[in-house]
């Protein structure tokens, strides 16, 4: 078993079976935070929000629909958890966060597990207590095993104990750094260098408009692809490759370059104000509906999904 994360962080998985079991742990967790003067974020899907509706409008509590806010798992740390934490500087906070639920798309899952592992790194030195409910009656056993590997503490049936399956976060992130599936439809391909960035933007705008994306979504995609394309050729020895195609979920854009992304937290937390490095992927995560990153020894591929 890996050592629990350093600092005062508390990252706990709740394996619940039914509404009563869910409430038996989540309600006291929220109430204890309020009694201690700790702001509480409840970021769960709609069924959980309904169960915890008693806290709607309570001072110090913020309720968020995780299905919407966490549509892109890579957005949860910067756009949900970090945003809430920094809005209460210097204060301990609590979070009930449910990033994995029955029926969530299988394509999202690897990024969800990486998210749960990265939480242990991103908030290791902050006074944050995070409780993550998992529907043990409806989720696969493999999902629960992955949850045990990403949470230092497990609670089930009122029994709270250290997770014997907890693993080093870096190991989990790397284990889910898997090759991406090939496009389901033939992609449009463009090989480009720095001088061809305007062509990249123009092609993406044209294909996104043709695919029926709303104008604001086309703009978001153009910004995201421009950030990735610029980074892909800025310090790389050779050209990069853009692929664009449509699938039932929406429009996908993928950029592969010869530089290698080594910072596992890139795009998860804002970089220091003294540097611009890392801001591009952060912006991409905030703008897009799903972001996949796959690295090899000599390349990085970033794939974006924009829902229609």
PDB file of C-alpha atoms in Angstrom, residues 40-41 46 63 65 72 104 112 123 136 141 152 173 188 204 213 215 222 229 242 259 269-271 286:
ATOM      1  CA  UNK A  40     -18.895  23.045   1.556  1.00  0.00           C
ATOM      2  CA  UNK A  41     -19.148  22.229  -2.142  1.00  0.00           C
ATOM      3  CA  UNK A  46     -28.916  15.301 -10.108  1.00  0.00           C
ATOM      4  CA  UNK A  63     -24.528  22.854  -5.003  1.00  0.00           C
ATOM      5  CA  UNK A  65     -24.562  19.446 -11.034  1.00  0.00           C
ATOM      6  CA  UNK A  72     -14.958  16.926 -19.178  1.00  0.00           C
ATOM      7  CA  UNK A 104     -21.330   7.742 -17.598  1.00  0.00           C
ATOM      8  CA  UNK A 112     -12.082  10.071 -14.604  1.00  0.00           C
ATOM      9  CA  UNK A 123      -4.537  19.312  -3.249  1.00  0.00           C
ATOM     10  CA  UNK A 136     -21.424   0.179  -5.244  1.00  0.00           C
ATOM     11  CA  UNK A 141     -16.273  -4.155  -9.521  1.00  0.00           C
ATOM     12  CA  UNK A 152      -6.377   6.712   0.692  1.00  0.00           C
ATOM     13  CA  UNK A 173      -2.067   8.308 -14.119  1.00  0.00           C
ATOM     14  CA  UNK A 188      -9.577  15.170 -42.469  1.00  0.00           C
ATOM     15  CA  UNK A 204     -11.202  23.765 -37.964  1.00  0.00           C
ATOM     16  CA  UNK A 213     -21.678  23.491 -33.968  1.00  0.00           C
ATOM     17  CA  UNK A 215     -21.104  29.839 -33.347  1.00  0.00           C
ATOM     18  CA  UNK A 222     -10.852  27.543 -32.648  1.00  0.00           C
ATOM     19  CA  UNK A 229      -1.332  23.682 -32.463  1.00  0.00           C
ATOM     20  CA  UNK A 242      -4.129  17.717 -37.195  1.00  0.00           C
ATOM     21  CA  UNK A 259       7.239  17.264 -28.032  1.00  0.00           C
ATOM     22  CA  UNK A 269      -4.017  23.850 -11.870  1.00  0.00           C
ATOM     23  CA  UNK A 270      -3.118  27.387 -12.937  1.00  0.00           C
ATOM     24  CA  UNK A 271       0.648  27.827 -13.316  1.00  0.00           C
ATOM     25  CA  UNK A 286     -12.030  24.593 -19.547  1.00  0.00           C
TER      26      UNK A 286
END
